[in-house]
C-alpha positions as a LaTeX table, in Angstrom:
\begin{tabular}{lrrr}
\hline
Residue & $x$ (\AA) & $y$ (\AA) & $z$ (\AA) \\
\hline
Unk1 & 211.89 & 81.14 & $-58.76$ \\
Unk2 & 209.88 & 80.04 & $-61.86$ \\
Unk3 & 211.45 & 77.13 & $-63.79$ \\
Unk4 & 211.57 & 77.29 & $-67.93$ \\
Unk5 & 212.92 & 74.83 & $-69.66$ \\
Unk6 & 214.52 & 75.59 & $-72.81$ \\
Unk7 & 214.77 & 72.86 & $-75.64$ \\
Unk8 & 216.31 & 73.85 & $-78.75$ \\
Unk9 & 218.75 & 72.19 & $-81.42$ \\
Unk10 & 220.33 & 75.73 & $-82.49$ \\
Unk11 & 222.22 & 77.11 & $-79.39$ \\
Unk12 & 226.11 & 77.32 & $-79.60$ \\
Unk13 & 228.92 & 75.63 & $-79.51$ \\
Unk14 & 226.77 & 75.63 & $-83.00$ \\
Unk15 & 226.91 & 78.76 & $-85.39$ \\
Unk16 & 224.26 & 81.09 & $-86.44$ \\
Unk17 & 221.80 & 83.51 & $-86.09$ \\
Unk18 & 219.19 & 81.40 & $-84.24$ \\
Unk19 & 221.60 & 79.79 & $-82.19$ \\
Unk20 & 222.99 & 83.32 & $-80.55$ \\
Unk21 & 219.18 & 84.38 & $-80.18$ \\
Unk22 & 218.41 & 80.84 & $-78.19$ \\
Unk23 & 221.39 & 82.02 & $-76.18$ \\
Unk24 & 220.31 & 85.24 & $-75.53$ \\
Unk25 & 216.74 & 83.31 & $-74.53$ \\
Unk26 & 218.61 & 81.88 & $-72.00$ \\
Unk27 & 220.95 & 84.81 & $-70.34$ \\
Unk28 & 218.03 & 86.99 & $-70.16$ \\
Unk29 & 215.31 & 84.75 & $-69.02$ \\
Unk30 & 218.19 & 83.62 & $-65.93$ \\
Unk31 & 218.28 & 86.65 & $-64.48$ \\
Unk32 & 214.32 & 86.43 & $-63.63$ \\
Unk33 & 213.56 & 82.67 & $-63.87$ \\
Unk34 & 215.48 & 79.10 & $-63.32$ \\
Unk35 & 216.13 & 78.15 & $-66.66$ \\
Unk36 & 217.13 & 74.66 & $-67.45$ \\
Unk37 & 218.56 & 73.59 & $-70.71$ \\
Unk38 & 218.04 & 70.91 & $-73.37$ \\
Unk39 & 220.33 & 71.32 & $-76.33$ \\
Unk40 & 223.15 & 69.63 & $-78.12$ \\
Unk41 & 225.92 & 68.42 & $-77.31$ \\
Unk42 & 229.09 & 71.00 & $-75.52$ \\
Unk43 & 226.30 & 73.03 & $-74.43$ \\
Unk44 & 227.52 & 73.43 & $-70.77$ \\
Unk45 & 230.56 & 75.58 & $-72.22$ \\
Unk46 & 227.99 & 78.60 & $-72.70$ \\
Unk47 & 225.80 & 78.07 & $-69.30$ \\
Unk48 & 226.21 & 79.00 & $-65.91$ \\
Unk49 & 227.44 & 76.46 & $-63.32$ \\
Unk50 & 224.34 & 76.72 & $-61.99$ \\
Unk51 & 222.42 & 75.66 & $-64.63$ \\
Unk52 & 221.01 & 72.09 & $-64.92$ \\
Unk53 & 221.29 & 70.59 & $-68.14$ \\
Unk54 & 220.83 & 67.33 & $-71.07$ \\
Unk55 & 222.40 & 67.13 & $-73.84$ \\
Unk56 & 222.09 & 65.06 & $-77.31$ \\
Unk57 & 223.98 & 65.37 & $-80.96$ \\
Unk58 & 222.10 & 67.58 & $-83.19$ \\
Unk59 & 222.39 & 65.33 & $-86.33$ \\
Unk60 & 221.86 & 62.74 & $-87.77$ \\
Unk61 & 217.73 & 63.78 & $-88.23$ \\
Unk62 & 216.50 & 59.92 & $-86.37$ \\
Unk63 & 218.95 & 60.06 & $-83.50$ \\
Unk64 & 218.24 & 64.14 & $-82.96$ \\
Unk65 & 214.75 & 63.20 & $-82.48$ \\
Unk66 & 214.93 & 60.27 & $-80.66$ \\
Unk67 & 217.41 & 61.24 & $-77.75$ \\
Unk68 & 216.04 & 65.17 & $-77.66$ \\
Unk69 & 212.93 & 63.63 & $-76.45$ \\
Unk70 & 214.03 & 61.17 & $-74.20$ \\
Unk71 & 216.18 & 63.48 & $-72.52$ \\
Unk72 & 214.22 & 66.40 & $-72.18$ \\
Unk73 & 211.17 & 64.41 & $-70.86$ \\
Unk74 & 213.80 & 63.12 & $-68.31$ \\
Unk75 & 214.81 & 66.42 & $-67.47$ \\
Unk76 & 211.05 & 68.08 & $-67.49$ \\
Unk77 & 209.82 & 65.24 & $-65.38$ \\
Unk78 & 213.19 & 65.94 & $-62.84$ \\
Unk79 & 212.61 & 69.65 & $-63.00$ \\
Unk80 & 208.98 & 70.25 & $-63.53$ \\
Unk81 & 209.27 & 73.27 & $-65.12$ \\
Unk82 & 206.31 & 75.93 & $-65.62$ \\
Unk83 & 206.47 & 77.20 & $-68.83$ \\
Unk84 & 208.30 & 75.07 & $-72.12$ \\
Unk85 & 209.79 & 77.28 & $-74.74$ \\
Unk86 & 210.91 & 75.43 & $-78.04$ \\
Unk87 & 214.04 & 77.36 & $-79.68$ \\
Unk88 & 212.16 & 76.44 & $-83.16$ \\
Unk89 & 210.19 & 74.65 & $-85.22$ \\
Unk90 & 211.60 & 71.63 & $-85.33$ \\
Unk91 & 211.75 & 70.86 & $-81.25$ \\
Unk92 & 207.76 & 72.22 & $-81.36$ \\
Unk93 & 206.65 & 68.20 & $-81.21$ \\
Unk94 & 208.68 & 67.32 & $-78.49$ \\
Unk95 & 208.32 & 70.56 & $-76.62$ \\
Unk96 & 204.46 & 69.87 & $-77.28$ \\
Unk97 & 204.13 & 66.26 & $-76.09$ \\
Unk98 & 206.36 & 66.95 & $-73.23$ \\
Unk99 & 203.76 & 69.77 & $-71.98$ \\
Unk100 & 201.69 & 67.62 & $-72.08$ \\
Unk101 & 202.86 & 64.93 & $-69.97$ \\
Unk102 & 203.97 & 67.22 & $-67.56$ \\
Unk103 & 201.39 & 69.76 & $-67.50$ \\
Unk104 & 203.59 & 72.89 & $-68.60$ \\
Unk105 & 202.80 & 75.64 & $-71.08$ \\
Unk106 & 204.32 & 75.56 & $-74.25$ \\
Unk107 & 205.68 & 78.59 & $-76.28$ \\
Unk108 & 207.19 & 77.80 & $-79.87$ \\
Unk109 & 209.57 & 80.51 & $-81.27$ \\
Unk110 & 209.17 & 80.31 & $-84.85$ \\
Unk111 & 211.42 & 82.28 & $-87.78$ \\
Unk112 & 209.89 & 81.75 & $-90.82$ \\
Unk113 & 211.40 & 78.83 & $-92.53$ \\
Unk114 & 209.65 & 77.05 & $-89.67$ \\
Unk115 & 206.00 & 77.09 & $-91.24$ \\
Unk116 & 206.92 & 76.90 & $-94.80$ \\
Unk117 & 209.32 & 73.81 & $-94.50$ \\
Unk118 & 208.08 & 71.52 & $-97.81$ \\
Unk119 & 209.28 & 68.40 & $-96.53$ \\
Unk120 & 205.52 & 66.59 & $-96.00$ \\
Unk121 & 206.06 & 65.05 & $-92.95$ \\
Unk122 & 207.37 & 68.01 & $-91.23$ \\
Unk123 & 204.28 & 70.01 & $-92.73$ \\
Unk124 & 201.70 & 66.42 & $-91.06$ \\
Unk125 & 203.38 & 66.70 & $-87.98$ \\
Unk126 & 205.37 & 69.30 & $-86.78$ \\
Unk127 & 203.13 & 72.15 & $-87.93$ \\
Unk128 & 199.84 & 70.62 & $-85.87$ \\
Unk129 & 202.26 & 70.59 & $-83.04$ \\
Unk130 & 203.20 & 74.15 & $-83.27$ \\
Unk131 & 199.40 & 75.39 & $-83.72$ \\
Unk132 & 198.32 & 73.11 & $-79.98$ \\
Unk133 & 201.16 & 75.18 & $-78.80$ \\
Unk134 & 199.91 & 77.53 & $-75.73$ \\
Unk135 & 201.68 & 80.82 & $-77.26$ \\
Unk136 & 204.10 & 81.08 & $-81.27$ \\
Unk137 & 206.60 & 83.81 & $-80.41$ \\
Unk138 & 207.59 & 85.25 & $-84.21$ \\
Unk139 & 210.40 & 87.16 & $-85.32$ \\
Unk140 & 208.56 & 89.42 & $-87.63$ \\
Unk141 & 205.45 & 89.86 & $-88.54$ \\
Unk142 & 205.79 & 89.01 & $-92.10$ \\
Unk143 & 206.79 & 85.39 & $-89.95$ \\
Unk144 & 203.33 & 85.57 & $-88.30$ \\
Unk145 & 201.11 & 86.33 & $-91.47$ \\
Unk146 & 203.07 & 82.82 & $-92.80$ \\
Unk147 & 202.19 & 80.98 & $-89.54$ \\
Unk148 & 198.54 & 82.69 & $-89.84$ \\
Unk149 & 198.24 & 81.30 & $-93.54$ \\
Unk150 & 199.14 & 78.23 & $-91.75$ \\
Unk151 & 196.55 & 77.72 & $-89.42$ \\
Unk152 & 198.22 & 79.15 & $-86.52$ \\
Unk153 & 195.71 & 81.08 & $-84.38$ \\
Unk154 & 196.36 & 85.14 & $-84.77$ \\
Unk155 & 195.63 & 85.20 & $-80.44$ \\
Unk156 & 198.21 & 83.25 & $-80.04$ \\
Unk157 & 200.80 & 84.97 & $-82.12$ \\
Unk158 & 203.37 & 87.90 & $-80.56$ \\
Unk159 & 206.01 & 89.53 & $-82.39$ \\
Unk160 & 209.92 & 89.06 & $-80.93$ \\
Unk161 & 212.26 & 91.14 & $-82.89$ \\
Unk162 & 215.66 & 89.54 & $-82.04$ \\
Unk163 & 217.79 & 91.83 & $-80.36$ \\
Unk164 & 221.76 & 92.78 & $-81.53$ \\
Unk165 & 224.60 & 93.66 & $-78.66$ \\
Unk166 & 224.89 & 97.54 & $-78.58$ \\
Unk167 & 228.64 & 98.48 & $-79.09$ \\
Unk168 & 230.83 & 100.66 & $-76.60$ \\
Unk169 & 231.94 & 103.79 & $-78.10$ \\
Unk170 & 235.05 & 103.31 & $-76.96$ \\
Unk171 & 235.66 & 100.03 & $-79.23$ \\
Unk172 & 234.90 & 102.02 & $-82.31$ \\
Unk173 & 238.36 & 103.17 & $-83.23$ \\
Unk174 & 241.54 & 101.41 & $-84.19$ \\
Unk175 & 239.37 & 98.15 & $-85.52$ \\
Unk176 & 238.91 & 99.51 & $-89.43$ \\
Unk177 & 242.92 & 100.15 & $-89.79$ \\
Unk178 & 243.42 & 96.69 & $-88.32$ \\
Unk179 & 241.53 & 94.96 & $-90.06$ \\
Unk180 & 242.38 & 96.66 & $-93.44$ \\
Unk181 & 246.24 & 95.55 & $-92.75$ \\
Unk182 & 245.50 & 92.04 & $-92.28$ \\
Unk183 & 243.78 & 91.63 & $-95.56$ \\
Unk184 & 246.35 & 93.68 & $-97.00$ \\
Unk185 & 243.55 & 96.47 & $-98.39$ \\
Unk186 & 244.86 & 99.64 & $-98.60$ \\
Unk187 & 242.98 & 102.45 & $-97.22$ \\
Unk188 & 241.21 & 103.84 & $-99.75$ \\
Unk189 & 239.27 & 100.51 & $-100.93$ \\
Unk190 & 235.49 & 101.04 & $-100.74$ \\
Unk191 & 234.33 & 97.94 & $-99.28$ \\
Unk192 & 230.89 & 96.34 & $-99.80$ \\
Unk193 & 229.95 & 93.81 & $-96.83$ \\
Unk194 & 227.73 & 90.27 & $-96.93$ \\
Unk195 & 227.18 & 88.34 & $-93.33$ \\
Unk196 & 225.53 & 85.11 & $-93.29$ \\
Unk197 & 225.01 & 81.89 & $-94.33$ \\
Unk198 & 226.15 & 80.99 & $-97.83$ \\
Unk199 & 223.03 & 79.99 & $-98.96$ \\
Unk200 & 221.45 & 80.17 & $-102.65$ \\
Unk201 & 218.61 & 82.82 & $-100.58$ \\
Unk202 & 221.26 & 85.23 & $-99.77$ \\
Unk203 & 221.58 & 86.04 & $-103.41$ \\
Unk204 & 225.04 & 86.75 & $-103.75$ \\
Unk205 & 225.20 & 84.77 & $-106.58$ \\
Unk206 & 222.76 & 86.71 & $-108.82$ \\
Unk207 & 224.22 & 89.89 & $-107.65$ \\
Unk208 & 227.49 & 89.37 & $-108.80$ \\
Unk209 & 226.22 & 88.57 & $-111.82$ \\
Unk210 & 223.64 & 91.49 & $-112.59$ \\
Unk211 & 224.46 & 94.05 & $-110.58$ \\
Unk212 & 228.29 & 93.64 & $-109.42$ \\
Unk213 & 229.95 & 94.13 & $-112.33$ \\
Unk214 & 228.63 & 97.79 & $-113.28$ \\
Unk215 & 229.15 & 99.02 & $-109.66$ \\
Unk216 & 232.99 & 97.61 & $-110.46$ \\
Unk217 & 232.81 & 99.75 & $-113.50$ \\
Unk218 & 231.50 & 102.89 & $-112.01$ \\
Unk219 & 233.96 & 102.58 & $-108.81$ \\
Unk220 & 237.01 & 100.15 & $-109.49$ \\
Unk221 & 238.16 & 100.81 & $-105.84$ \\
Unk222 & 235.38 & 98.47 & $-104.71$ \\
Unk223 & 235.49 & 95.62 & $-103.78$ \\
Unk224 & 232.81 & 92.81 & $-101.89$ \\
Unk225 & 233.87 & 91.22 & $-98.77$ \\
Unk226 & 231.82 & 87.92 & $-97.95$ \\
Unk227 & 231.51 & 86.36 & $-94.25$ \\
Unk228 & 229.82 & 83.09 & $-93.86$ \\
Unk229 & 230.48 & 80.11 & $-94.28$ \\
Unk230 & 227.87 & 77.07 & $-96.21$ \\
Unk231 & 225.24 & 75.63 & $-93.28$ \\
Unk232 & 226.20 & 72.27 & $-93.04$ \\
Unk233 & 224.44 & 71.81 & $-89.71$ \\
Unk234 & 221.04 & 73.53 & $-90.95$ \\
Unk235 & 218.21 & 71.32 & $-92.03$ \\
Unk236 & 217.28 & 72.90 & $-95.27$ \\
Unk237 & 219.84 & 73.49 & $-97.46$ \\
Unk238 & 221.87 & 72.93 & $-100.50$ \\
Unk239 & 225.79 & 72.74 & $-100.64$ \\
Unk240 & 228.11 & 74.44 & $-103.40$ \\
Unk241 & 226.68 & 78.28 & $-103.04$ \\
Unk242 & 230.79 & 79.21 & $-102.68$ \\
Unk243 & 231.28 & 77.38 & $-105.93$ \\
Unk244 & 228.64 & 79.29 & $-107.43$ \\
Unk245 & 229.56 & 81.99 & $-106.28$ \\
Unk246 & 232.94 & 81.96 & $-107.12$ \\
Unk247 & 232.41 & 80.72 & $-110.81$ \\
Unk248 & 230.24 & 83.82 & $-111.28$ \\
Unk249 & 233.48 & 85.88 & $-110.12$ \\
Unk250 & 235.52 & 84.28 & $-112.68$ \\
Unk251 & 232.58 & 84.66 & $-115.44$ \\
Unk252 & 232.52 & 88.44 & $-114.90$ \\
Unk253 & 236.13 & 88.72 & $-114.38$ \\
Unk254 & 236.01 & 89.81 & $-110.60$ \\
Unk255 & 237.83 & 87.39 & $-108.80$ \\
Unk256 & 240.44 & 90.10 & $-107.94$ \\
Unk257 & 237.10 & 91.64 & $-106.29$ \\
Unk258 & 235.71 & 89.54 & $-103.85$ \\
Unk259 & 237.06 & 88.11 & $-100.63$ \\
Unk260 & 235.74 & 85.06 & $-98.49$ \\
Unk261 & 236.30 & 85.46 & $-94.98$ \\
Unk262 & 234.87 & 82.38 & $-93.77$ \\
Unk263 & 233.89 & 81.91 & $-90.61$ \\
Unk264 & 235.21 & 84.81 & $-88.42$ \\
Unk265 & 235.91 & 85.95 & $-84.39$ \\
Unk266 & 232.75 & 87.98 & $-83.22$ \\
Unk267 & 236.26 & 90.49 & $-83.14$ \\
Unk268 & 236.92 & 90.31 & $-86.72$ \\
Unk269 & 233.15 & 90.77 & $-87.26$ \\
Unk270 & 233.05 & 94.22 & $-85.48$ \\
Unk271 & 236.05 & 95.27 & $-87.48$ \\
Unk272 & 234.93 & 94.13 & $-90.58$ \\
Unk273 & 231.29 & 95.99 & $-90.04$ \\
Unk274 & 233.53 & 98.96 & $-89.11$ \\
Unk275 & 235.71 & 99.06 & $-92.03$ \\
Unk276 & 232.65 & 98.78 & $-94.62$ \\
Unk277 & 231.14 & 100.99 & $-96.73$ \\
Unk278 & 228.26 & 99.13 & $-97.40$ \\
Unk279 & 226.10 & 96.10 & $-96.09$ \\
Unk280 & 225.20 & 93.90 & $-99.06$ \\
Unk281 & 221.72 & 92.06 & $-98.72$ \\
Unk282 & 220.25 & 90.73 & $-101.99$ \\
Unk283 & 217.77 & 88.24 & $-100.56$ \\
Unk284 & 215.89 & 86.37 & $-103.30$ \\
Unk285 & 212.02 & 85.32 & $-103.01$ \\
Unk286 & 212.41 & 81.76 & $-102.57$ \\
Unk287 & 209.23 & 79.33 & $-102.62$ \\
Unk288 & 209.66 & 77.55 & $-99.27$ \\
Unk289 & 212.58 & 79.43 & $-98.19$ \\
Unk290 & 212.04 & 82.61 & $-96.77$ \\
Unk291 & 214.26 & 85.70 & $-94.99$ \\
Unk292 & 212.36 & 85.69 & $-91.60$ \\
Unk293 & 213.83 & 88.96 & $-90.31$ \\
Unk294 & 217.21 & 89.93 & $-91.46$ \\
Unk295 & 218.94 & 90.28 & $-88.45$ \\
Unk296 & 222.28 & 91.06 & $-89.97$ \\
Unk297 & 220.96 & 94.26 & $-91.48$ \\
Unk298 & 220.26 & 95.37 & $-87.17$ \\
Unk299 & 223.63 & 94.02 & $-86.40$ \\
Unk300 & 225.31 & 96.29 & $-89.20$ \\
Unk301 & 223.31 & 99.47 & $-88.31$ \\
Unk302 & 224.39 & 99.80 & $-84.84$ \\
Unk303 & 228.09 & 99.62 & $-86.34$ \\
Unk304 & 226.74 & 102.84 & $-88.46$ \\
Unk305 & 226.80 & 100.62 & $-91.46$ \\
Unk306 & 223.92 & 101.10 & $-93.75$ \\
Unk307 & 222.27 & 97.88 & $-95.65$ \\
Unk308 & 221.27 & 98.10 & $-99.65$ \\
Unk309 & 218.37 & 95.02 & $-99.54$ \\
Unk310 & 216.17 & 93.65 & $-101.54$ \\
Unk311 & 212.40 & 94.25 & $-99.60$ \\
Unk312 & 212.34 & 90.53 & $-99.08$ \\
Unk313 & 210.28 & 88.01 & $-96.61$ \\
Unk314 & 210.77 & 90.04 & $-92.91$ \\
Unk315 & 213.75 & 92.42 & $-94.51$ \\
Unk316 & 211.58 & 95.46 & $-94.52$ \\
Unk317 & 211.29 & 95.20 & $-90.61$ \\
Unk318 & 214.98 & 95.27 & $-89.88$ \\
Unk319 & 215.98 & 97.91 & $-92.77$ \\
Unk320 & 214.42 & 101.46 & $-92.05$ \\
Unk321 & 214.43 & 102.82 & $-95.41$ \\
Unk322 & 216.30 & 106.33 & $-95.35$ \\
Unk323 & 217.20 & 105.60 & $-91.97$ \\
Unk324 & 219.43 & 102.81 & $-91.66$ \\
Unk325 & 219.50 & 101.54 & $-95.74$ \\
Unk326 & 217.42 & 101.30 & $-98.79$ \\
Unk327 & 215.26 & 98.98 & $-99.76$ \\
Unk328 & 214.68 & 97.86 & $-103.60$ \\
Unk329 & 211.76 & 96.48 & $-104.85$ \\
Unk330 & 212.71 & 92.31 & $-105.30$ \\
Unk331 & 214.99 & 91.59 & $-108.12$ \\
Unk332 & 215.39 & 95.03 & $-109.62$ \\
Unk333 & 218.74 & 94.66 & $-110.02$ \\
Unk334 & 219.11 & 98.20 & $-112.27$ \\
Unk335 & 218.31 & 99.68 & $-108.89$ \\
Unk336 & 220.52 & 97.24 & $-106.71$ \\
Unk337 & 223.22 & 98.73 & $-108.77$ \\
Unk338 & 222.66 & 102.73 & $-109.47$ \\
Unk339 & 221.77 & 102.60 & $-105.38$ \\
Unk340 & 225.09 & 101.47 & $-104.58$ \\
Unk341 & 226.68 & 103.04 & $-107.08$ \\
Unk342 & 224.93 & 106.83 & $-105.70$ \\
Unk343 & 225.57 & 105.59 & $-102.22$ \\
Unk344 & 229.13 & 104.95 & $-102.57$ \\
Unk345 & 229.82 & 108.26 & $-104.51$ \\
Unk346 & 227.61 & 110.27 & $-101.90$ \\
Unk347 & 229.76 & 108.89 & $-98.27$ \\
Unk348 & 230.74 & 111.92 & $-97.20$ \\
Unk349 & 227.88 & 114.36 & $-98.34$ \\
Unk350 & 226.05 & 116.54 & $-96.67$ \\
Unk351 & 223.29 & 115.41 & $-98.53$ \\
Unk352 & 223.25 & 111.60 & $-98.34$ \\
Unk353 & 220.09 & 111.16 & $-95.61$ \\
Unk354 & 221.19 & 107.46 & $-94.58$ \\
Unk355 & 224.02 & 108.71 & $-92.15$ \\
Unk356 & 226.36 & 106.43 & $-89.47$ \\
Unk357 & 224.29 & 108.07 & $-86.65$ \\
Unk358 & 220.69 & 107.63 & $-88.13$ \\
Unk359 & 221.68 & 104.14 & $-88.51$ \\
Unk360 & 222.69 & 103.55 & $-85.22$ \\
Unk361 & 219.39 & 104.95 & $-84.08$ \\
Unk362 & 217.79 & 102.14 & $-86.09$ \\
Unk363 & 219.48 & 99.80 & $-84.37$ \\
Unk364 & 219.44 & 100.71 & $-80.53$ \\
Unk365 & 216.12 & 100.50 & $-81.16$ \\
Unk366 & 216.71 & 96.37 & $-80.86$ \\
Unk367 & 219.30 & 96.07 & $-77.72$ \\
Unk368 & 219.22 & 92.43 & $-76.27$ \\
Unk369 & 217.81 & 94.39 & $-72.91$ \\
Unk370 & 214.52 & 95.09 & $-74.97$ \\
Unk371 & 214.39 & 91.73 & $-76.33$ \\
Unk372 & 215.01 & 90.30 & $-72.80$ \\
Unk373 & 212.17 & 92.50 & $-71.29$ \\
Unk374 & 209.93 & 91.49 & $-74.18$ \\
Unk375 & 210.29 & 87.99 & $-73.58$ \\
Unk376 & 210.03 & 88.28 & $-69.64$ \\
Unk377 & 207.04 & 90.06 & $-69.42$ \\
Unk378 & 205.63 & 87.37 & $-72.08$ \\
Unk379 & 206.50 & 84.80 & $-70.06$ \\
Unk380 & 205.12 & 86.06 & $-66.39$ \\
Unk381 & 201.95 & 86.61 & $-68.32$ \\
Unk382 & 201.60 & 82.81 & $-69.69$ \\
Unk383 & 202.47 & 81.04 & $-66.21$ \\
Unk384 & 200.46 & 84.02 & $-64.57$ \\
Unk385 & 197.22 & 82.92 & $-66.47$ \\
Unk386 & 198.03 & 79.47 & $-65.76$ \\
Unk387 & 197.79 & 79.47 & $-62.17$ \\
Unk388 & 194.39 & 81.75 & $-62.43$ \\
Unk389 & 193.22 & 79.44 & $-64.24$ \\
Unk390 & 194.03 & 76.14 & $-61.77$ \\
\hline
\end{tabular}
């Protein structure tokens, strides 16, 4: 078999969106290739026995960088692997230099914060390292007009939507009563949903403040759940966004109307997408610090949970508008609000074209066994037109 070694900071025991997609990199490209691993530390809990691995701690920034590369080079020169793939961005230098010394293709996944990083040195070294990459996989292709505006050649650019785990029909039942009785909600609360990272792009903050208190008003049954907890392990971020988000609670008077979750079980997530009215996705347009995809709006569809979002960054690729959501043009809050509000008053109608089943249409339409066939055949075509070319 084909080795690939994989060398990426986000993969679990760490939390997040890219770190379940680096995962999912992994599981599907095992079942066709040898895949070795380079990632951080506790890794070996979420591999196959089979699997050879390094490992090194993900932070502090000088010590990432300096054992990442000395251990995957150890590992590429052990292995000699075919093909490189870098989980993001910031592993493209390494990933790059390594190819090099080894004489391996390198493919650079990149999700949009990845080419607009400010920091100066990232944008003097890491970005000339992801355009000598051999192939840029992209999650969108708003991601691969930023990389384009970046110097990133458009050949070498294709588009990987992320994929989302399909559920079974027959774990769609008792979940929303459950998880209504352990919050103590009673039945007949309409909830409104946000997943993700509490960052200041998620925009929770400003909705509360513009648009949350009239949908309160017009439907004081409702109520907005938040999952997610601050990114303390990402590289570009601020901390306080709870705070914030909580003091605009109390400045409307709505504390009695929002809920943090936290962190929750992939369980509790299910429920909680189940038990929703709504998916709430305000993303703001952020100089440097942009929505790549919006793979939480995917994840909520297949649950038959449609998204209200803001057409934002990559959004517009992962919300079908009048299909699985509606998107609003950025920042009109006045139609944030009187969407929700029409949505909410229109859940049972025969009327209402966003429906549970049109919405998990939407989202079948990214299974992890499309994303894993996407990235397979990508692959065999790279190490094919390497050995044509020897």
């Amino acid at each position: 078999m084909k080795k690939i070694l994989l060398v990426t900071r986000n993969f679990p025991p760490l939390r997040g969106g890219m770190e379940r997609l680096n995962h999912h990199i992994y599981v599907e490209l095992n079942k066709s290739f040898d895949v070795v691993v380079a990632g951080p530390a506790d890794i070996p809990l979420y591999l196959s026995p089979s699997t050879r691995y390094c490992e090194f701690p993900h932070r502090p920034l000088p010590v990432f960088f300096w054992f990442s590369f000395w251990s995957t080079l150890r590992l590429a020169i052990k292995e000699k692997p075919a093909l490189i793939i870098s989980g993001s961005g910031i592993t493209a230098l390494s990933a790059r230099l390594i190819g090099c010394l080894c004489q391996a293709k390198v493919i650079t996944f990149i999700h949009g914060l990845d080419v607009v990083m400010p920091h100066p040195v990232y944008q003097r070294l890491f970005l000339p390292a992801i355009r000598a990459c051999d192939a840029i996989w992209v999650n969108s292709q708003n991601t691969a007009n930023l990389a384009i505006n970046k110097g990133v050649c458009s050949n070498k650019i294709k588009t990987v939507y992320p994929g989302v785990v399909i559920p079974e029909n027959n774990t769609l039942s008792q979940c929303s009563t459950d998880f209504r009785s352990e919050l103590g909600l009673t039945q007949d609360l309409k909830i409104l949903l946000s997943v993700g990272r509490l960052t200041e792009r998620k925009g929770l903050i400003e909705f509360i403040l513009y648009s949350f208190p009239d949908i309160v008003k017009a439907c004081p049954d409702c109520i907005l759940i938040i999952i997610g907890d601050e990114p303390n392990n990402a590289l570009h971020h601020k901390t306080g966004a709870k705070e914030k988000i909580t003091q605009a609670a109390k400045h409307k008077g709505l504390e009695k109307h929002v809920f943090f979750l936290g962190h929750v079980s992939e369980f509790q997530l299910e429920a909680a997408y189940q038990s929703s009215q709504l998916h709430i996705f305000p993303v703001l347009d952020l100089p440097g610090d942009i929505e790549g995809f919006g793979m939480v709006a995917i994840e909520a569809a297949v649950y038959g949970l449609p998204t209200v979002a803001f057409a934002v960054g990559g959004v517009p690729e992962a919300v079908s508008h009048h299909k699985s959501g509606w998107l609003i043009e950025p920042g009109n809050y006045p139609a944030m609000t009187e969407t929700v509000i029409n949505s909410l008053a229109n859940l049972n109608s025969s009327h209402q074209t966003v429906t549970p089943d049109s919405c998990r249409q939407h989202g079948a339409e990214f299974s992890w066994d499309i994303f894993g066939d996407r990235i397979k055949q990508l692959c065999w075509e790279l190490i094919t037109q390497n050995e044509q070319n020897q």
